[in-house]
Amino acid sequence: MAIVTLRPPLRDLAGGLREIEVDGSTVEDVLRSLERSHPRLAGWVLDEQGKIRQHVGVFVNEDRATADAKVSPGDRVHVLPAISGGNGQAEVLVGTRKGLFVLRGPKGGPMEVAARRFDGQTVEFATRDPRTGRYYASVTHGQFGPRLFITDDPTAKEWEQADGPRFPEGDDSAVERIWVVQPGEDDGVLWAGVAPAALFRSEDGGASWALNRGLWDQPGREDWQPGFGGLALHSICPWPGDPDRLAVGISAVGVWLTDDRGETWRHGNKGLVPRYVPEEAREGSPDLCVHNMHRAQLRPERMFMQFHGGVYRSDDAGETWLDIAEGLPSDFGFPMVIDPRDPGRAFVIPLVADRDRVTPEGKVRVYETLDAGDTWIPRSDGLPQEDAYLTVLRQAFGRDGGDPLGLYFGATSGEVFGSADGGATWTTVASRLAPVTSVRATT
């Protein structure tokens, strides 16, 4: 039997099931069997002629599939919304040192500022949960500290403030910065990563938050050292379809893995080389400065990482890592994006290491790999190539998940660049904003 994986809203029509075993020798057979076993799904994926609907993506294992594609027992059939449709319009959330800018306009083209919110405050991160359509903004006030805000409309003047994340009474700690908000695999579940290096979980769509004690109470935490940007938990990688498994990246304490929803944790650092540590002290060093980390949706055991000196790939769910930086002008950088529909495709924006932290040679280039890091291709058509010394921060590179993939990144110069064709060509979609801290395209 084949295994069909579903995401909302299809999951809701199948009684909340994430995975369903069904018979069938072709994709159409499998989907028809799925419809028979769950009649509410009829017509959602296949049209009346038995063809896959235009704006639905179906994959067999890692490969995009047509309705007549062969399916073998044990194959995984993924059903995903293909965000290539719609009216060709895009929405991009741009966090800056001076508020949140909601950009709207043609995909990859010049965009207008539809709204500016949280004036004068640093918006560390803003995103939309594709499961519910709700928006989240992590906002740090210069005097009054960090807050998380929620809304169903990013242009609304008033956003609801969440209850947390914050440390429980009795813990001698306070949240300094909310780095990231990540949808989980359970319905209603969200994860948040903060400084000082803690993980929080919400089970009510972000309204309230609880500290993950398993990671917070790790022995030896008192010896953890911050990166230049603080002791930050900034990367959260759920395992598609399995809410028990999670990986997080911490600057500067490496990769942590759990198989039991965060009850217990272990390191996943084999192969990482901290060149900033004296050579004789590298073996077993806990000072591992992860800059960014992502998991491939269709091949979840594959992960990509931008390290503080090194770009890495893991093919065993983060247990061990292989340096794949050869071919890049610099292996230092912060931002990273991977293609949700291609486990071998990833993008980085190299910066000069270590003190300068600007684009090498004054040229703005996005580097793409199509073979999981064996080779890298510079993508610069439409990007500044002379005297362009830009800095792109950790969360300031995002994608829309469409086909072709839409890519967007912003710089501390206040410019935002976009591509509607997977990085082949670029356009300045907004300029003269405040220094950009985060960029996320809504899906």
Tab-separated table of C-alpha atoms in Angstrom:
chain	number	residue	atom	x	y	z
A	1	MET	CA	0.000	0.000	0.000
A	2	ALA	CA	1.072	3.588	-0.610
A	3	ILE	CA	1.117	6.213	2.132
A	4	VAL	CA	-0.639	9.510	1.356
A	5	THR	CA	0.418	12.513	3.450
A	6	LEU	CA	-2.012	15.409	3.822
A	7	ARG	CA	-1.803	18.955	5.138
A	8	PRO	CA	-4.658	21.340	6.012
A	9	PRO	CA	-7.245	21.899	4.704
A	10	LEU	CA	-7.210	18.395	3.183
A	11	ARG	CA	-6.219	16.866	6.516
A	12	ASP	CA	-9.352	18.339	8.094
A	13	LEU	CA	-11.517	16.694	5.426
A	14	ALA	CA	-9.917	13.338	6.247
A	15	GLY	CA	-10.816	13.482	9.922
A	16	GLY	CA	-7.539	15.050	10.957
A	17	LEU	CA	-5.374	12.215	9.627
A	18	ARG	CA	-1.867	13.161	8.486
A	19	GLU	CA	-1.057	9.852	6.808
A	20	ILE	CA	-3.414	7.360	5.163
A	21	GLU	CA	-2.522	3.973	3.657
A	22	VAL	CA	-4.326	3.293	0.367
A	23	ASP	CA	-4.078	0.860	-2.531
A	24	GLY	CA	-3.274	1.853	-6.093
A	25	SER	CA	-0.758	1.333	-8.876
A	26	THR	CA	-0.876	4.928	-10.204
A	27	VAL	CA	-1.324	8.332	-8.613
A	28	GLU	CA	-4.887	8.489	-9.934
A	29	ASP	CA	-5.674	5.047	-8.505
A	30	VAL	CA	-4.297	6.087	-5.121
A	31	LEU	CA	-6.238	9.349	-5.052
A	32	ARG	CA	-9.466	7.669	-6.177
A	33	SER	CA	-9.047	5.112	-3.382
A	34	LEU	CA	-8.467	7.990	-1.010
A	35	GLU	CA	-11.721	9.614	-2.154
A	36	ARG	CA	-13.644	6.378	-1.645
A	37	SER	CA	-12.334	5.970	1.890
A	38	HIS	CA	-12.824	9.656	2.722
A	39	PRO	CA	-15.697	10.962	0.549
A	40	ARG	CA	-15.303	14.556	1.751
A	41	LEU	CA	-12.056	14.706	-0.269
A	42	ALA	CA	-13.823	13.995	-3.563
A	43	GLY	CA	-13.055	16.679	-6.137
A	44	TRP	CA	-10.453	18.465	-4.030
A	45	VAL	CA	-7.341	16.980	-5.664
A	46	LEU	CA	-8.621	15.377	-8.877
A	47	ASP	CA	-11.065	17.108	-11.191
A	48	GLU	CA	-13.979	15.438	-12.987
A	49	GLN	CA	-11.638	14.131	-15.706
A	50	GLY	CA	-9.282	12.479	-13.248
A	51	LYS	CA	-6.573	15.115	-13.693
A	52	ILE	CA	-4.691	16.714	-10.830
A	53	ARG	CA	-6.053	20.187	-10.258
A	54	GLN	CA	-3.965	23.023	-11.674
A	55	HIS	CA	-2.971	24.503	-8.334
A	56	VAL	CA	-2.310	21.243	-6.485
A	57	GLY	CA	1.110	19.611	-6.355
A	58	VAL	CA	1.403	15.823	-6.021
A	59	PHE	CA	4.757	14.153	-5.378
A	60	VAL	CA	5.691	10.479	-5.261
A	61	ASN	CA	8.511	10.338	-2.741
A	62	GLU	CA	10.678	13.285	-3.898
A	63	ASP	CA	9.496	13.611	-7.491
A	64	ARG	CA	6.618	15.676	-8.815
A	65	ALA	CA	4.066	13.331	-10.374
A	66	THR	CA	1.244	13.342	-12.895
A	67	ALA	CA	-1.975	11.373	-12.445
A	68	ASP	CA	-0.655	8.438	-14.490
A	69	ALA	CA	2.650	8.155	-12.595
A	70	LYS	CA	3.387	4.680	-11.225
A	71	VAL	CA	3.134	4.052	-7.494
A	72	SER	CA	4.723	1.098	-5.712
A	73	PRO	CA	3.915	-0.343	-2.273
A	74	GLY	CA	5.548	1.775	0.427
A	75	ASP	CA	5.809	4.885	-1.750
A	76	ARG	CA	4.870	8.151	-0.086
A	77	VAL	CA	2.412	10.315	-2.020
A	78	HIS	CA	2.523	13.946	-0.848
A	79	VAL	CA	-0.391	16.273	-1.655
A	80	LEU	CA	0.508	19.961	-1.364
A	81	PRO	CA	-1.076	23.232	-2.459
A	82	ALA	CA	0.802	24.591	-5.469
A	83	ILE	CA	1.154	28.282	-4.778
A	84	SER	CA	1.834	29.046	-8.425
A	85	GLY	CA	-1.772	29.977	-9.060
A	86	GLY	CA	-3.891	32.888	-7.917
A	87	ASN	CA	-3.845	36.326	-9.465
A	88	GLY	CA	-0.068	36.665	-9.676
A	89	GLN	CA	-0.013	38.917	-6.607
A	90	ALA	CA	2.289	38.482	-3.656
A	91	GLU	CA	2.447	39.595	-0.044
A	92	VAL	CA	5.783	39.968	1.719
A	93	LEU	CA	6.245	40.720	5.416
A	94	VAL	CA	9.367	42.801	6.019
A	95	GLY	CA	10.532	43.247	9.589
A	96	THR	CA	12.830	46.223	10.112
A	97	ARG	CA	14.485	48.241	12.862
A	98	LYS	CA	11.618	50.707	12.463
A	99	GLY	CA	8.526	48.571	12.227
A	100	LEU	CA	6.791	45.996	10.052
A	101	PHE	CA	6.223	46.758	6.382
A	102	VAL	CA	3.516	44.770	4.582
A	103	LEU	CA	4.410	44.752	0.881
A	104	ARG	CA	1.893	43.783	-1.787
A	105	GLY	CA	2.154	43.679	-5.542
A	106	PRO	CA	3.038	41.462	-8.505
A	107	LYS	CA	5.082	38.407	-7.670
A	108	GLY	CA	8.747	39.313	-8.041
A	109	GLY	CA	7.900	42.841	-9.219
A	110	PRO	CA	7.832	46.320	-7.659
A	111	MET	CA	5.559	46.286	-4.627
A	112	GLU	CA	3.700	48.900	-2.621
A	113	VAL	CA	3.701	49.378	1.136
A	114	ALA	CA	0.189	48.264	2.062
A	115	ALA	CA	0.768	49.007	5.733
A	116	ARG	CA	3.415	49.907	8.259
A	117	ARG	CA	2.891	48.738	11.813
A	118	PHE	CA	4.847	48.922	15.110
A	119	ASP	CA	6.453	52.234	14.134
A	120	GLY	CA	9.830	52.880	15.693
A	121	GLN	CA	10.168	49.361	17.116
A	122	THR	CA	12.307	46.476	15.919
A	123	VAL	CA	10.266	43.735	14.316
A	124	GLU	CA	12.598	40.775	14.694
A	125	PHE	CA	10.428	38.347	12.759
A	126	ALA	CA	7.007	38.258	11.114
A	127	THR	CA	5.284	35.338	9.439
A	128	ARG	CA	1.924	33.837	8.483
A	129	ASP	CA	0.811	30.373	9.504
A	130	PRO	CA	-0.441	28.781	6.244
A	131	ARG	CA	-2.643	26.382	8.208
A	132	THR	CA	-4.803	29.088	9.741
A	133	GLY	CA	-3.954	32.308	7.910
A	134	ARG	CA	-2.972	34.009	11.171
A	135	TYR	CA	-0.049	36.444	11.271
A	136	TYR	CA	2.610	36.678	13.985
A	137	ALA	CA	5.067	39.486	14.686
A	138	SER	CA	7.914	39.418	17.192
A	139	VAL	CA	8.455	43.008	18.293
A	140	THR	CA	11.214	44.361	20.552
A	141	HIS	CA	10.663	47.766	22.118
A	142	GLY	CA	13.867	49.625	22.923
A	143	GLN	CA	12.801	50.316	26.498
A	144	PHE	CA	10.060	47.803	27.284
A	145	GLY	CA	11.414	44.587	25.809
A	146	PRO	CA	10.007	41.862	23.512
A	147	ARG	CA	6.382	41.008	22.765
A	148	LEU	CA	4.580	38.665	20.370
A	149	PHE	CA	1.553	39.998	18.502
A	150	ILE	CA	-1.126	38.147	16.505
A	151	THR	CA	-3.705	39.187	13.901
A	152	ASP	CA	-5.834	37.822	11.080
A	153	ASP	CA	-5.138	40.964	9.011
A	154	PRO	CA	-1.580	42.361	8.893
A	155	THR	CA	-2.844	45.785	7.845
A	156	ALA	CA	-5.017	46.065	10.982
A	157	LYS	CA	-4.021	48.917	13.265
A	158	GLU	CA	-4.458	46.830	16.399
A	159	TRP	CA	-2.809	43.437	16.877
A	160	GLU	CA	-3.566	41.127	19.816
A	161	GLN	CA	-0.702	40.626	22.255
A	162	ALA	CA	0.045	37.007	23.160
A	163	ASP	CA	0.508	35.762	26.714
A	164	GLY	CA	4.247	35.085	26.384
A	165	PRO	CA	6.609	33.640	25.543
A	166	ARG	CA	8.006	34.319	29.007
A	167	PHE	CA	9.837	32.333	31.639
A	168	PRO	CA	7.862	30.909	34.561
A	169	GLU	CA	7.987	32.599	37.920
A	170	GLY	CA	10.961	31.377	39.883
A	171	ASP	CA	13.264	31.100	36.861
A	172	ASP	CA	15.973	33.727	37.127
A	173	SER	CA	15.737	34.601	33.423
A	174	ALA	CA	13.855	36.921	31.103
A	175	VAL	CA	13.168	36.741	27.383
A	176	GLU	CA	15.450	39.188	25.590
A	177	ARG	CA	14.392	38.568	22.001
A	178	ILE	CA	11.947	36.339	20.109
A	179	TRP	CA	13.901	35.063	17.127
A	180	VAL	CA	11.439	32.855	15.285
A	181	VAL	CA	7.893	31.458	15.310
A	182	GLN	CA	7.418	28.103	13.572
A	183	PRO	CA	4.192	26.129	12.944
A	184	GLY	CA	4.323	22.647	14.433
A	185	GLU	CA	2.906	19.391	13.159
A	186	ASP	CA	0.035	19.098	15.642
A	187	ASP	CA	-3.019	21.231	14.947
A	188	GLY	CA	-2.806	24.515	16.837
A	189	VAL	CA	0.810	23.964	17.851
A	190	LEU	CA	3.462	26.626	17.338
A	191	TRP	CA	7.086	26.746	18.452
A	192	ALA	CA	9.043	29.877	19.343
A	193	GLY	CA	12.793	30.274	19.719
A	194	VAL	CA	14.134	33.022	21.922
A	195	ALA	CA	17.225	34.459	23.528
A	196	PRO	CA	18.554	33.318	25.924
A	197	ALA	CA	18.455	30.008	23.975
A	198	ALA	CA	15.071	28.632	24.998
A	199	LEU	CA	12.254	26.871	23.193
A	200	PHE	CA	8.584	27.607	23.869
A	201	ARG	CA	5.487	25.709	22.735
A	202	SER	CA	1.957	26.965	22.186
A	203	GLU	CA	-1.026	24.641	21.828
A	204	ASP	CA	-3.627	27.360	21.214
A	205	GLY	CA	-2.394	29.045	18.060
A	206	GLY	CA	0.061	31.343	19.836
A	207	ALA	CA	-2.252	32.848	22.453
A	208	SER	CA	-0.252	31.345	25.348
A	209	TRP	CA	3.149	29.688	25.667
A	210	ALA	CA	4.957	27.153	27.855
A	211	LEU	CA	8.712	26.707	28.301
A	212	ASN	CA	10.238	23.444	27.066
A	213	ARG	CA	11.934	22.273	30.245
A	214	GLY	CA	13.854	19.447	28.573
A	215	LEU	CA	16.087	21.848	26.657
A	216	TRP	CA	16.129	24.598	29.266
A	217	ASP	CA	17.290	22.236	32.031
A	218	GLN	CA	20.137	20.710	30.014
A	219	PRO	CA	23.176	19.903	32.179
A	220	GLY	CA	26.057	22.250	31.388
A	221	ARG	CA	23.827	25.120	30.267
A	222	GLU	CA	25.808	27.432	32.523
A	223	ASP	CA	28.768	26.946	30.165
A	224	TRP	CA	26.858	27.839	26.988
A	225	GLN	CA	28.401	30.794	25.174
A	226	PRO	CA	26.539	33.360	23.056
A	227	GLY	CA	27.316	34.251	19.473
A	228	PHE	CA	27.847	37.845	18.429
A	229	GLY	CA	24.049	38.268	18.252
A	230	GLY	CA	23.451	36.681	21.659
A	231	LEU	CA	22.614	33.219	22.925
A	232	ALA	CA	19.917	32.624	20.330
A	233	LEU	CA	17.647	29.731	19.416
A	234	HIS	CA	16.794	30.884	15.911
A	235	SER	CA	16.145	27.749	13.806
A	236	ILE	CA	13.305	25.280	14.449
A	237	CYS	CA	12.863	22.315	12.097
A	238	PRO	CA	9.801	20.100	12.619
A	239	TRP	CA	9.636	16.694	10.959
A	240	PRO	CA	6.769	16.654	8.423
A	241	GLY	CA	4.037	14.352	9.647
A	242	ASP	CA	5.785	13.415	12.907
A	243	PRO	CA	5.174	15.789	15.834
A	244	ASP	CA	7.574	13.834	18.056
A	245	ARG	CA	10.680	14.789	16.078
A	246	LEU	CA	12.243	18.230	16.104
A	247	ALA	CA	15.638	19.831	15.492
A	248	VAL	CA	16.745	23.265	16.672
A	249	GLY	CA	19.816	25.374	15.963
A	250	ILE	CA	21.436	27.562	18.618
A	251	SER	CA	24.116	30.192	18.335
A	252	ALA	CA	26.549	29.204	19.708
A	253	VAL	CA	25.657	25.762	21.081
A	254	GLY	CA	25.070	23.762	17.900
A	255	VAL	CA	22.283	21.416	16.842
A	256	TRP	CA	19.881	19.747	19.275
A	257	LEU	CA	17.573	16.847	18.379
A	258	THR	CA	14.561	15.293	20.052
A	259	ASP	CA	12.423	12.260	19.211
A	260	ASP	CA	9.893	12.659	22.045
A	261	ARG	CA	8.390	16.139	21.591
A	262	GLY	CA	11.162	17.802	23.564
A	263	GLU	CA	11.150	15.656	26.671
A	264	THR	CA	14.790	14.712	26.041
A	265	TRP	CA	17.460	16.194	23.774
A	266	ARG	CA	20.797	15.181	22.311
A	267	HIS	CA	23.512	16.865	20.249
A	268	GLY	CA	23.639	16.550	16.443
A	269	ASN	CA	27.040	18.110	15.798
A	270	LYS	CA	29.300	15.447	14.295
A	271	GLY	CA	31.220	16.890	11.342
A	272	LEU	CA	30.867	20.563	12.283
A	273	VAL	CA	34.242	22.318	12.484
A	274	PRO	CA	34.454	25.517	14.585
A	275	ARG	CA	37.469	27.123	12.909
A	276	TYR	CA	37.185	30.105	15.261
A	277	VAL	CA	38.207	27.772	18.122
A	278	PRO	CA	41.929	26.817	18.506
A	279	GLU	CA	42.566	23.590	16.607
A	280	GLU	CA	43.594	21.648	19.687
A	281	ALA	CA	40.302	22.567	21.392
A	282	ARG	CA	37.896	21.815	18.519
A	283	GLU	CA	37.233	18.176	19.301
A	284	GLY	CA	34.127	18.042	21.465
A	285	SER	CA	33.840	21.816	21.718
A	286	PRO	CA	30.309	22.984	22.588
A	287	ASP	CA	30.964	26.392	20.992
A	288	LEU	CA	29.240	25.634	17.691
A	289	CYS	CA	27.782	28.722	16.054
A	290	VAL	CA	24.893	27.647	13.834
A	291	HIS	CA	23.657	30.601	11.762
A	292	ASN	CA	20.673	29.026	10.001
A	293	MET	CA	19.184	25.565	9.542
A	294	HIS	CA	16.362	24.068	7.463
A	295	ARG	CA	14.824	20.651	6.780
A	296	ALA	CA	13.726	19.335	3.368
A	297	GLN	CA	9.970	18.728	3.443
A	298	LEU	CA	9.920	15.823	0.991
A	299	ARG	CA	13.067	14.196	2.353
A	300	PRO	CA	13.032	15.102	6.054
A	301	GLU	CA	16.248	13.286	6.897
A	302	ARG	CA	18.025	15.870	4.711
A	303	MET	CA	18.948	19.174	6.323
A	304	PHE	CA	20.966	22.212	5.261
A	305	MET	CA	22.910	24.570	7.496
A	306	GLN	CA	24.744	27.883	7.223
A	307	PHE	CA	27.453	27.778	9.860
A	308	HIS	CA	29.870	30.402	11.159
A	309	GLY	CA	32.400	29.372	8.552
A	310	GLY	CA	30.936	26.509	6.540
A	311	VAL	CA	27.819	25.459	4.666
A	312	TYR	CA	26.726	21.950	5.612
A	313	ARG	CA	24.319	19.187	4.627
A	314	SER	CA	23.040	16.311	6.708
A	315	ASP	CA	21.495	13.180	5.214
A	316	ASP	CA	20.726	11.504	8.538
A	317	ALA	CA	18.375	14.016	10.174
A	318	GLY	CA	21.098	16.147	11.710
A	319	GLU	CA	23.148	13.445	13.400
A	320	THR	CA	26.190	14.094	11.170
A	321	TRP	CA	27.150	16.901	8.784
A	322	LEU	CA	29.141	17.269	5.541
A	323	ASP	CA	30.734	20.567	4.478
A	324	ILE	CA	29.387	21.552	1.037
A	325	ALA	CA	30.828	25.089	0.788
A	326	GLU	CA	33.288	24.393	-2.050
A	327	GLY	CA	32.485	26.672	-4.983
A	328	LEU	CA	31.215	29.599	-2.905
A	329	PRO	CA	33.146	32.902	-2.742
A	330	SER	CA	32.819	32.720	1.047
A	331	ASP	CA	31.508	30.015	3.352
A	332	PHE	CA	30.397	32.630	5.871
A	333	GLY	CA	26.883	34.049	5.922
A	334	PHE	CA	23.564	34.084	7.736
A	335	PRO	CA	20.532	33.666	5.452
A	336	MET	CA	19.464	30.420	3.813
A	337	VAL	CA	16.415	29.144	1.914
A	338	ILE	CA	15.576	25.666	0.650
A	339	ASP	CA	12.999	24.673	-1.954
A	340	PRO	CA	10.111	22.828	-0.245
A	341	ARG	CA	9.524	20.803	-3.407
A	342	ASP	CA	13.124	19.825	-4.192
A	343	PRO	CA	15.305	18.258	-1.461
A	344	GLY	CA	18.448	18.975	-3.477
A	345	ARG	CA	17.844	22.688	-3.997
A	346	ALA	CA	19.027	25.391	-1.600
A	347	PHE	CA	20.112	29.032	-1.675
A	348	VAL	CA	22.627	31.046	0.350
A	349	ILE	CA	23.856	34.642	0.275
A	350	PRO	CA	27.574	34.590	1.172
A	351	LEU	CA	29.122	37.419	3.167
A	352	VAL	CA	32.744	38.314	3.812
A	353	ALA	CA	33.989	36.653	7.002
A	354	ASP	CA	34.260	37.651	9.682
A	355	ARG	CA	34.452	41.283	10.700
A	356	ASP	CA	33.227	42.875	7.465
A	357	ARG	CA	30.018	40.876	6.902
A	358	VAL	CA	29.154	42.396	3.519
A	359	THR	CA	28.639	40.875	0.088
A	360	PRO	CA	31.981	39.745	-1.416
A	361	GLU	CA	33.660	42.003	-4.012
A	362	GLY	CA	30.831	44.519	-3.742
A	363	LYS	CA	28.568	42.204	-5.755
A	364	VAL	CA	25.185	40.981	-4.579
A	365	ARG	CA	24.823	37.321	-5.531
A	366	VAL	CA	22.510	34.559	-4.444
A	367	TYR	CA	24.094	31.131	-4.823
A	368	GLU	CA	21.901	28.177	-5.756
A	369	THR	CA	22.596	24.474	-5.599
A	370	LEU	CA	20.520	21.942	-7.511
A	371	ASP	CA	22.494	18.902	-6.370
A	372	ALA	CA	22.497	19.226	-2.575
A	373	GLY	CA	25.695	21.261	-2.478
A	374	ASP	CA	27.921	19.392	-4.917
A	375	THR	CA	27.980	22.525	-7.095
A	376	TRP	CA	26.846	26.147	-6.705
A	377	ILE	CA	25.517	28.568	-9.311
A	378	PRO	CA	25.678	32.362	-8.835
A	379	ARG	CA	22.386	34.153	-9.506
A	380	SER	CA	22.831	37.894	-9.964
A	381	ASP	CA	20.726	39.029	-12.931
A	382	GLY	CA	19.036	42.230	-11.753
A	383	LEU	CA	21.046	42.533	-8.526
A	384	PRO	CA	23.629	45.312	-7.888
A	385	GLN	CA	27.091	44.284	-9.118
A	386	GLU	CA	29.214	47.381	-8.490
A	387	ASP	CA	30.089	48.952	-5.144
A	388	ALA	CA	27.240	47.072	-3.470
A	389	TYR	CA	28.421	46.212	0.026
A	390	LEU	CA	25.190	44.899	1.507
A	391	THR	CA	24.545	42.967	4.697
A	392	VAL	CA	21.726	40.427	4.758
A	393	LEU	CA	20.747	39.229	8.225
A	394	ARG	CA	19.788	35.770	9.441
A	395	GLN	CA	16.014	35.897	8.931
A	396	ALA	CA	16.020	38.320	5.989
A	397	PHE	CA	15.676	35.720	3.193
A	398	GLY	CA	12.364	33.991	2.482
A	399	ARG	CA	10.438	32.119	-0.176
A	400	ASP	CA	6.820	31.633	-1.135
A	401	GLY	CA	6.880	27.917	-1.925
A	402	GLY	CA	5.371	28.358	-5.390
A	403	ASP	CA	6.264	26.745	-8.679
A	404	PRO	CA	8.310	28.484	-9.930
A	405	LEU	CA	9.680	29.408	-6.557
A	406	GLY	CA	9.374	33.026	-5.440
A	407	LEU	CA	12.357	34.366	-3.482
A	408	TYR	CA	12.729	37.584	-1.485
A	409	PHE	CA	15.536	39.049	0.623
A	410	GLY	CA	16.250	42.358	2.295
A	411	ALA	CA	19.385	44.207	3.365
A	412	THR	CA	20.307	46.529	6.188
A	413	SER	CA	20.467	49.246	3.516
A	414	GLY	CA	16.647	49.117	3.420
A	415	GLU	CA	16.319	47.455	0.016
A	416	VAL	CA	14.203	44.369	-0.678
A	417	PHE	CA	14.824	42.219	-3.752
A	418	GLY	CA	12.497	39.636	-5.281
A	419	SER	CA	12.543	36.893	-7.877
A	420	ALA	CA	9.504	35.253	-9.462
A	421	ASP	CA	11.510	32.585	-11.286
A	422	GLY	CA	13.477	30.776	-8.615
A	423	GLY	CA	16.366	33.234	-8.562
A	424	ALA	CA	17.092	33.347	-12.295
A	425	THR	CA	16.252	37.069	-12.421
A	426	TRP	CA	15.760	39.676	-9.693
A	427	THR	CA	13.966	42.981	-9.205
A	428	THR	CA	14.168	45.637	-6.504
A	429	VAL	CA	10.676	45.280	-5.053
A	430	ALA	CA	11.088	47.995	-2.390
A	431	SER	CA	13.760	50.521	-1.481
A	432	ARG	CA	14.538	53.059	1.209
A	433	LEU	CA	12.905	51.061	3.999
A	434	ALA	CA	14.530	50.860	7.418
A	435	PRO	CA	17.307	48.258	7.995
A	436	VAL	CA	15.730	44.878	7.263
A	437	THR	CA	15.744	42.206	9.956
A	438	SER	CA	13.412	39.597	8.470
A	439	VAL	CA	11.623	38.746	5.208
A	440	ARG	CA	8.846	36.202	4.786
A	441	ALA	CA	6.535	35.729	1.807
A	442	THR	CA	3.077	34.612	2.880
A	443	THR	CA	1.642	31.362	1.572
